[in-house]
Coordinates of C-alpha atoms and ligand atoms in Angstrom, one line a residue:
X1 CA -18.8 40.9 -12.9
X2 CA -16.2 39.0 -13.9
X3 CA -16.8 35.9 -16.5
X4 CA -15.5 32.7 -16.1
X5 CA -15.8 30.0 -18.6
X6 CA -16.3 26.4 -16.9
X7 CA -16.2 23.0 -19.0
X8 CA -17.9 20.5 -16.9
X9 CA -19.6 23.3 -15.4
X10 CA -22.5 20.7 -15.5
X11 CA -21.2 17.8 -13.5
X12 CA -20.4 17.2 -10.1
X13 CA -17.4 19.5 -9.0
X14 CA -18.2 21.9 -12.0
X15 CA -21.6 22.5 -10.4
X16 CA -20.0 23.5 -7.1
X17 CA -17.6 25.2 -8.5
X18 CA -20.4 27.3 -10.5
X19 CA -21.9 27.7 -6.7
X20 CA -18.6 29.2 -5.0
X21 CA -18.2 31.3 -8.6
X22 CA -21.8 33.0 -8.1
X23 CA -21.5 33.6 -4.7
X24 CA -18.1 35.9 -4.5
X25 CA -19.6 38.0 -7.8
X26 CA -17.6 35.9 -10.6
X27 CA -19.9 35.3 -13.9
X28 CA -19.9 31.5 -14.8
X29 CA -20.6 30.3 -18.3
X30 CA -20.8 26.6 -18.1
X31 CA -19.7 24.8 -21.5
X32 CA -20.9 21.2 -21.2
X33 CA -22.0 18.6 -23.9
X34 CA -24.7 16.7 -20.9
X35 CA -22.5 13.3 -21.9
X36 CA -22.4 12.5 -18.3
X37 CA -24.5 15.1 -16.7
X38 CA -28.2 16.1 -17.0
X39 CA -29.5 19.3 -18.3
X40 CA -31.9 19.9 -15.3
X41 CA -29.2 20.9 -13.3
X42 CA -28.9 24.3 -14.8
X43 CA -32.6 25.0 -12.8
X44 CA -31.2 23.9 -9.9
X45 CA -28.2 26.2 -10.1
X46 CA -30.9 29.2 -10.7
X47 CA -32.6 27.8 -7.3
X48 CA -29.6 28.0 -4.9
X49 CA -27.6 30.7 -6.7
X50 CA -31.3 32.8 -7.4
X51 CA -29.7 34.0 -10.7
X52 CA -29.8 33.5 -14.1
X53 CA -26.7 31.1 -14.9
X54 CA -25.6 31.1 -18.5
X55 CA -24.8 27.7 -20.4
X56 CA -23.6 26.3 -24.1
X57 CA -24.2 22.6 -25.0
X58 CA -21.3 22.0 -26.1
X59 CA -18.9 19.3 -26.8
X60 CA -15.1 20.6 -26.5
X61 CA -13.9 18.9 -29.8
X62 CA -16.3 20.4 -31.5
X63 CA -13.7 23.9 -32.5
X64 CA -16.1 25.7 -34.3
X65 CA -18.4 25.9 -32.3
X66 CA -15.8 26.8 -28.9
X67 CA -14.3 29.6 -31.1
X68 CA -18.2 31.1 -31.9
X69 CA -18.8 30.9 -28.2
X70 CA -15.6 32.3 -26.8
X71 CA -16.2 35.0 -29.5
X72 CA -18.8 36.0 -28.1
X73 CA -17.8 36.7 -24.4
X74 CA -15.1 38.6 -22.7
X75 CA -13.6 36.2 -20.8
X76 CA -9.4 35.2 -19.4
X77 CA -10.1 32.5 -17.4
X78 CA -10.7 28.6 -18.3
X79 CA -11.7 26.4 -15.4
X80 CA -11.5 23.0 -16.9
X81 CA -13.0 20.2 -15.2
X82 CA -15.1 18.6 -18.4
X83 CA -13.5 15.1 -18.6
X84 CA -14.9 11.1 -18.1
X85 CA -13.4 9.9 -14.9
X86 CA -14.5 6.2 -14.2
X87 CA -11.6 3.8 -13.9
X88 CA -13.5 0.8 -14.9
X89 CA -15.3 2.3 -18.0
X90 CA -11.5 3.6 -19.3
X91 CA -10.4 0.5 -19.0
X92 CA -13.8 -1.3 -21.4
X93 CA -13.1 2.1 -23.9
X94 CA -9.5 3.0 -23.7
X95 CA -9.8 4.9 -26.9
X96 CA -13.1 6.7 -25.9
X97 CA -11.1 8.1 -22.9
X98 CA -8.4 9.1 -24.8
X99 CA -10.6 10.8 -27.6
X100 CA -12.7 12.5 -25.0
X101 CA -10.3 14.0 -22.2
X102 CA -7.1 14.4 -24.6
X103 CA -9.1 15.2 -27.7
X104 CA -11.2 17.9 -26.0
X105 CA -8.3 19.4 -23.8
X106 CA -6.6 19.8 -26.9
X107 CA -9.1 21.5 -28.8
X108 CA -9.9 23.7 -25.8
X109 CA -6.2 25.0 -25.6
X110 CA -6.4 25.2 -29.9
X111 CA -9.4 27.6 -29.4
X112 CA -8.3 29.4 -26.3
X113 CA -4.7 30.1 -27.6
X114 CA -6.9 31.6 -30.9
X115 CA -9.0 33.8 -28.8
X116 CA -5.7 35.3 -26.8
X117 CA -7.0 33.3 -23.3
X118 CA -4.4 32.2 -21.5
X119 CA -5.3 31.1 -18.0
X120 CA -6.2 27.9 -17.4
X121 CA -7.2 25.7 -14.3
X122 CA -7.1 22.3 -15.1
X123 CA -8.9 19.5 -12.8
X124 CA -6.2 16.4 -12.1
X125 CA -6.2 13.8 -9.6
X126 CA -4.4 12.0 -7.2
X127 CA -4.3 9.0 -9.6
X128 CA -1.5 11.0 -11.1
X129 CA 0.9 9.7 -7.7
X130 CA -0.1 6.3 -8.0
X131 CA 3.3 5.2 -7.6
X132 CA 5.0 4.2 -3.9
X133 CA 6.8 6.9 -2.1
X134 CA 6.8 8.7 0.9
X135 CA 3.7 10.3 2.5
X136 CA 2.7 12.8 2.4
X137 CA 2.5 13.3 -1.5
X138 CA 3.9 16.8 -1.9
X139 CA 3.0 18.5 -5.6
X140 CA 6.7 17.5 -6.2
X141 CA 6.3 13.9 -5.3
X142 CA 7.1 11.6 -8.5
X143 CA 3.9 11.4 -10.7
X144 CA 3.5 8.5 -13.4
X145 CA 2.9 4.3 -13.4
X146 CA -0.8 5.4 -13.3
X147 CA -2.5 1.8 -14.1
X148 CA -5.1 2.7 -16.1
X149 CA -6.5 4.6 -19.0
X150 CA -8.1 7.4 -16.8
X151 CA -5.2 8.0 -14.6
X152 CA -3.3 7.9 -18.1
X153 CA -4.8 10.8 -19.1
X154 CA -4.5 12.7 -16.0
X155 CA -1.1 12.0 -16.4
X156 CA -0.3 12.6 -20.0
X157 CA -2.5 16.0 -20.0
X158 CA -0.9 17.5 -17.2
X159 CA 2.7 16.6 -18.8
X160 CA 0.9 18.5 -22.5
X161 CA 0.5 21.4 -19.9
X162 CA 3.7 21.1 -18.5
X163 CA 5.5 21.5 -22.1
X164 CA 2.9 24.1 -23.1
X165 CA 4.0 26.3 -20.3
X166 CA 7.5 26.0 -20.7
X167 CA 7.7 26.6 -24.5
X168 CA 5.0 29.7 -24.5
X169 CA 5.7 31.9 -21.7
X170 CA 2.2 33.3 -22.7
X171 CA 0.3 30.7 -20.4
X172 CA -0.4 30.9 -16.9
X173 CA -1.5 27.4 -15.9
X174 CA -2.9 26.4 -12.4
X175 CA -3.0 22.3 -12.5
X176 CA -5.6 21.0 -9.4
X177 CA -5.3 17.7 -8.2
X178 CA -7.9 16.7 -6.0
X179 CA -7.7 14.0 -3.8
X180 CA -11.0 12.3 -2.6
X181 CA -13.9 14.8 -3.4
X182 CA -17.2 13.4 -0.9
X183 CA -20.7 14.9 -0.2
X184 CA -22.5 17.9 -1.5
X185 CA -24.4 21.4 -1.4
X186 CA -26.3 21.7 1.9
X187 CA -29.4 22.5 -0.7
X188 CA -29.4 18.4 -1.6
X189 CA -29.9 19.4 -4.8
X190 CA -27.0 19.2 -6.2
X191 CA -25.7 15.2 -6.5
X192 CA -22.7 12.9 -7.9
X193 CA -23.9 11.5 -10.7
X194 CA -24.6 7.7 -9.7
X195 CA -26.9 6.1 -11.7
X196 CA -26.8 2.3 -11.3
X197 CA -23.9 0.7 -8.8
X198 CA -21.2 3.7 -8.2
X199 CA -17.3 2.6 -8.0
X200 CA -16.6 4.9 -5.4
X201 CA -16.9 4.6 -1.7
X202 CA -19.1 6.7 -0.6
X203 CA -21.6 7.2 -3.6
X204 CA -21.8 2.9 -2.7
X205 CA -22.4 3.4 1.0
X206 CA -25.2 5.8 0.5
X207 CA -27.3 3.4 -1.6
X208 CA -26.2 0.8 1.2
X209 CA -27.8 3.0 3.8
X210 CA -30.8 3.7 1.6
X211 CA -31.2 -0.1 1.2
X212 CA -30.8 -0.2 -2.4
X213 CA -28.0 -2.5 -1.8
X214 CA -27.8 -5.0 1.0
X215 CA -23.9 -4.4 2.0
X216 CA -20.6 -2.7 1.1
X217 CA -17.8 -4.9 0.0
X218 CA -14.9 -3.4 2.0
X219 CA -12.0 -4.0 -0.8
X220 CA -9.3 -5.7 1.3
X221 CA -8.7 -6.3 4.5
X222 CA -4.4 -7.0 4.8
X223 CA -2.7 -3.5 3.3
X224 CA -0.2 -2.2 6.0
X225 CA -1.8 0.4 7.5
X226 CA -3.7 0.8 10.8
X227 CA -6.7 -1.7 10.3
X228 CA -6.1 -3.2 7.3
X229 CA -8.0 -1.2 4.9
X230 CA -6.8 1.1 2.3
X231 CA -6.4 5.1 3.5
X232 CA -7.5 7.8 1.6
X233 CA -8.1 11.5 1.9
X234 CA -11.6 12.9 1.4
X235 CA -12.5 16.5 1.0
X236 CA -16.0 18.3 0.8
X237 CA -16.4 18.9 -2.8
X238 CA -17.2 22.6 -1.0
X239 CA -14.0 22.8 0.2
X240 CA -12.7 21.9 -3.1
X241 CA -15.2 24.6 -5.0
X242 CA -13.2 27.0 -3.2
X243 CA -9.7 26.3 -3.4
X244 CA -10.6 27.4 -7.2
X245 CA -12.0 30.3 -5.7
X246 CA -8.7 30.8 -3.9
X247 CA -6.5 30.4 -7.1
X248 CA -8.8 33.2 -8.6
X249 CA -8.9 35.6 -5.9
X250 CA -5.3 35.1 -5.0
X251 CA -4.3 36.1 -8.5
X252 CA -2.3 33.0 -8.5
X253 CA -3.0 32.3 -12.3
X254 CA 0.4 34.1 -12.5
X255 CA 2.4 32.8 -15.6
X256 CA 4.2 29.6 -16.1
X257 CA 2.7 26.1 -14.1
X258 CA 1.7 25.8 -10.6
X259 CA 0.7 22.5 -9.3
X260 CA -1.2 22.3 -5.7
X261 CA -2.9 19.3 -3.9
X262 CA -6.7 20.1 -3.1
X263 CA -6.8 17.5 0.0
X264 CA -7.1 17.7 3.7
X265 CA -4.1 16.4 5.1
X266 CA -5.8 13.4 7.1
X267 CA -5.7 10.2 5.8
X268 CA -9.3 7.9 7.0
X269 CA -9.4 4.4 6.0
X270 CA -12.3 2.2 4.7
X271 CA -13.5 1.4 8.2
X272 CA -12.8 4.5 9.8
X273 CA -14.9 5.9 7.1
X274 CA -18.0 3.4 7.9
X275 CA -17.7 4.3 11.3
X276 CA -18.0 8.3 11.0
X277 CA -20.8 7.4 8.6
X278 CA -22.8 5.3 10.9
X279 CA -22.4 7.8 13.6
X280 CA -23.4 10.9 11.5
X281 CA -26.6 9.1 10.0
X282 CA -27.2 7.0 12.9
X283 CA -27.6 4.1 10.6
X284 CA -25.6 0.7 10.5
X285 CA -23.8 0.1 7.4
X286 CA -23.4 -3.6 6.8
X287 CA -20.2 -4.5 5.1
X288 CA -18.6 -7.9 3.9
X289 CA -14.3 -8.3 2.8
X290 CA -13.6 -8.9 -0.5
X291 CA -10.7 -9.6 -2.3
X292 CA -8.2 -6.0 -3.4
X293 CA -9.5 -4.0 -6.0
X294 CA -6.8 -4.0 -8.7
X295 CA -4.8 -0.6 -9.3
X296 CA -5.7 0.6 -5.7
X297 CA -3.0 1.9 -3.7
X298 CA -3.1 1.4 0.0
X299 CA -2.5 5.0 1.6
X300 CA -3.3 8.5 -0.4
X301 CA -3.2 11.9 1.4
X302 CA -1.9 14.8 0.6
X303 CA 0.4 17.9 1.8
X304 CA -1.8 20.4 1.5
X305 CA 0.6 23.4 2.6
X306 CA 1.8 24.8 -0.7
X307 CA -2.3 25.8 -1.0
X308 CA -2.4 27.3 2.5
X309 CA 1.0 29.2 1.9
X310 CA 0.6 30.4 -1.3
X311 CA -3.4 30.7 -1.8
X312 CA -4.5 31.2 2.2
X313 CA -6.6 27.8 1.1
X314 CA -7.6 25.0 3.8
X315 CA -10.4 22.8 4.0
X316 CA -13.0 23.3 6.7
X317 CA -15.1 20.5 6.7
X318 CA -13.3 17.0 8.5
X319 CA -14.6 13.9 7.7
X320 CA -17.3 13.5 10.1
X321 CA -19.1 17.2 9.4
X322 CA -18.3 16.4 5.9
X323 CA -21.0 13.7 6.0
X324 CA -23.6 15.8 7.4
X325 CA -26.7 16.2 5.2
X326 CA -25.3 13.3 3.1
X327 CA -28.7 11.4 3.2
X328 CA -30.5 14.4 2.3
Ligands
NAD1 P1 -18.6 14.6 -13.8 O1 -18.7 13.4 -14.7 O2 -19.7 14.8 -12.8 O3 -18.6 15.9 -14.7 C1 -17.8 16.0 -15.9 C2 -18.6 16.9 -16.8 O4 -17.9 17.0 -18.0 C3 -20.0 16.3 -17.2 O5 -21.0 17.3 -17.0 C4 -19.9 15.9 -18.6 O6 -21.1 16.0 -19.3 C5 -18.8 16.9 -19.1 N1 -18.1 16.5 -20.3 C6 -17.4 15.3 -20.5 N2 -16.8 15.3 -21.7 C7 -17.1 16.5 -22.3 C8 -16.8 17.1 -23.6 N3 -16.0 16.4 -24.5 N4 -17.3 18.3 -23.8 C9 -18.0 19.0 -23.0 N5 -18.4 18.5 -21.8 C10 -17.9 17.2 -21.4 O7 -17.2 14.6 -13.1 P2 -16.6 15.4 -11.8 O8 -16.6 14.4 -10.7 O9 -17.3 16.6 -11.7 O10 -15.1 15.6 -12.3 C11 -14.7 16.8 -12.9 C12 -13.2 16.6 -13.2 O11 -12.5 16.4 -12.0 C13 -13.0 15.5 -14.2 O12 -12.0 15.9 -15.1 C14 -12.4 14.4 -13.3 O13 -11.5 13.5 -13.9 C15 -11.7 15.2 -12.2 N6 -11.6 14.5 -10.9 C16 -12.7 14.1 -10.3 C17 -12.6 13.4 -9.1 C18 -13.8 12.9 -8.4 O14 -13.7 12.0 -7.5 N7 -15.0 13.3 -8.7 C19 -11.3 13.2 -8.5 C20 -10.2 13.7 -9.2 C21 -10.4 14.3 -10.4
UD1_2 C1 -10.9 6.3 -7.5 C2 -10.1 6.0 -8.7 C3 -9.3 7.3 -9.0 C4 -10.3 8.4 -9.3 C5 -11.2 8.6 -8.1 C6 -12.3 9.6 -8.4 C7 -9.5 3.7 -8.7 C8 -8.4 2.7 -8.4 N1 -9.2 4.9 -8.4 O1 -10.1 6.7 -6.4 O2 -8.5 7.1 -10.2 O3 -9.6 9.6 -9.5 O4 -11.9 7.3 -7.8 O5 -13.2 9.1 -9.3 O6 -10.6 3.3 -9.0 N2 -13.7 1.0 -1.6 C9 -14.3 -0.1 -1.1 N3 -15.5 -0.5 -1.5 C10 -16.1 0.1 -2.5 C11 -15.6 1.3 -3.1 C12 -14.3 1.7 -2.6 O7 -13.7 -0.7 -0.2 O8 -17.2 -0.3 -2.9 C13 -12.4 1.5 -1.1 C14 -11.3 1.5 -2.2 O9 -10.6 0.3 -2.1 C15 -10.5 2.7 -1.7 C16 -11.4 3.6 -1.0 O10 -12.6 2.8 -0.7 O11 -9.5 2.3 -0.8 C17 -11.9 4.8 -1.8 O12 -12.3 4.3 -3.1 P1 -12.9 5.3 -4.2 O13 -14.0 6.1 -3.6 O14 -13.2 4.5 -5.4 O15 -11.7 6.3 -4.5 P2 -10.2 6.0 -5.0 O16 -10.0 4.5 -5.2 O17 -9.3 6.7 -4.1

């Protein structure tokens, strides 16, 4: 059994990823300080993986206590996902972001470089493209302009990673960017956090379909693409889970950087995505225009080649069996 050390291995993707881990015989060992996650979730991770899954509360900036804990456990590998990773919150606390996913990435490498591990995948975003250029965003399409705090630290973490890995040839560092991660384990169980009125599409239609709020507002209607509405690329947070999976099994975590877009390929739009939703749940989703949401761009999807190429990754899920079970 192979250990695997996973910050944010508490949250939303981390928990997948946990899932995916278990399942092809790796040994997980979450490292999570609960800031944005709950502590229950560790049960449910015993229920669908039926073992025992190993956990520190821990906050990353907190080096003493990282260097006790990686101490204690044979371990190479770093799957980094623990961040904060709402737009609209970065931009109320700019310098909570900053602290929190620069500070802790920062300490993480510290106390990983101490305790002779190396390998690191770290969890970026599309946000990092959000510039105009041609489609589809290749892992060598320009990054930088991000418009806000968040996607500034995206940014300015992969470009630390970028110099750490040409100035110590000791690193091997996988950087993820993940496009639009949707849905969730077929158990139910496992959720996107969402407590009161979610930013993000499809978190806001669920609660539109559960009647917990009376329509979507449908941001824009005049970009330039098919119907109007801005185009995205959404990917089963499974699918995702295992394109980690891929960069493990693959021994890609070979040294220097490597960069690869966790997307499908397919762009949807706002309405197309209402559409496959209604159809799935057999549900109508009200929705009303509204006026652009700032710092949105109007078409994101992703080249996901370099994955299949190099790490035999695809997704499997489209976006209408991607929203199966959604409601559940
Ligand atoms: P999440 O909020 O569900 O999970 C993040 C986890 O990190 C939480 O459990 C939180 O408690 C933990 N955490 C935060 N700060 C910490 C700290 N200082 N020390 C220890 N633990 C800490 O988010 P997610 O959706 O699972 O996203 C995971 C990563 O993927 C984030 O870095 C996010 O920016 C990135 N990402 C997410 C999306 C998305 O749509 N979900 C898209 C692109 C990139
Ligand atoms: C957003 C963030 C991005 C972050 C990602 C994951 C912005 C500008 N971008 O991406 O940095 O990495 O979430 O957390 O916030 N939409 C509506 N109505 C809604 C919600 C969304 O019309 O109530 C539209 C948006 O305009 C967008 C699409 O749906 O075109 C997807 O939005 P969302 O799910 O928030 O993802 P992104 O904007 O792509």
């Amino acid at each position: 059994m192979k250990n695997i050390f996973i910050s944010g291995g508490a949250g939303y993707i981390g928990t997948h990823c946990v899932i995916s881990l278990i399942k092809s015989g790796y040994s997980p060992i979450i490292l999570d300080n609960f800031s944005s996650s709950h502590k229950s979730v560790i049960k449910k991770l015993q229920i669908i993986s039926g073992k025992r899954v190993k956990f520190y509360n821990v906050d990353l900036r907190d080096k003493k206590k990282l260097r006790s804990i990686f101490k204690k456990h044979s371990c190479e590998i770093v799957i980094h996902c623990a961040g904060f990773k709402s737009v609209e919150k970065s931009i109320e606390k700019p310098i909570s972001y900053f602290d929190n996913n620069i500070g802790s990435t920062l300490s993480l490498l510290e106390c990983m470089k101490d305790q002779k591990i190396f390998k690191i995948i770290f969890s970026s975003s599309a946000t990092v493209y959000n510039d105009s250029q041609p489609l589809p965003l290749k892992e060598n399409s320009k990054i930088g302009k991000t418009q806000n705090p968040y996607g500034n630290t995206k940014y300015i973490i992969e470009r630390i990673l970028m110099d750490l890995a040409k100035n110590d040839s000791r690193w091997s560092i996988s950087i993820a960017r993940y496009f639009n991660p949707i849905s969730s384990h077929e158990s139910g169980l496992l959720k996107e956090n969402s407590n009161g009125v979610p930013n993000n599409l499809i978190p806001y239609i669920i609660k539109v379909a559960q009647k917990k709020l009376p329509y979507l507002k449908v941001f824009g209607k005049n970009y330039k693409t098919k119907d109007g509405t801005c185009i995205r690329d959404y990917i089963h947070v499974t699918d995702l889970a295992d394109g980690h999976l891929a960069l493990l099994k693959n021994n890609k975590l070979k040294k220097g950087l490597n960069i690869y877009n966790f997307g499908t390929g397919k762009g949807s739009s706002v309405l197309e995505v209402i559409k496959a939703f209604e159809k799935q749940n057999k549900i109508s989703i009200p929705y009303k225009y509204t006026k652009r949401r700032p710092g949105d761009v109007a078409v994101s999807y992703c080249d996901p080649k370099k994955a299949f190429k190099e790490l035999n990754w695809k997704a499997n899920f489209n976006l209408q069996n991607s929203l199966i079970d959604i409601l559940k």
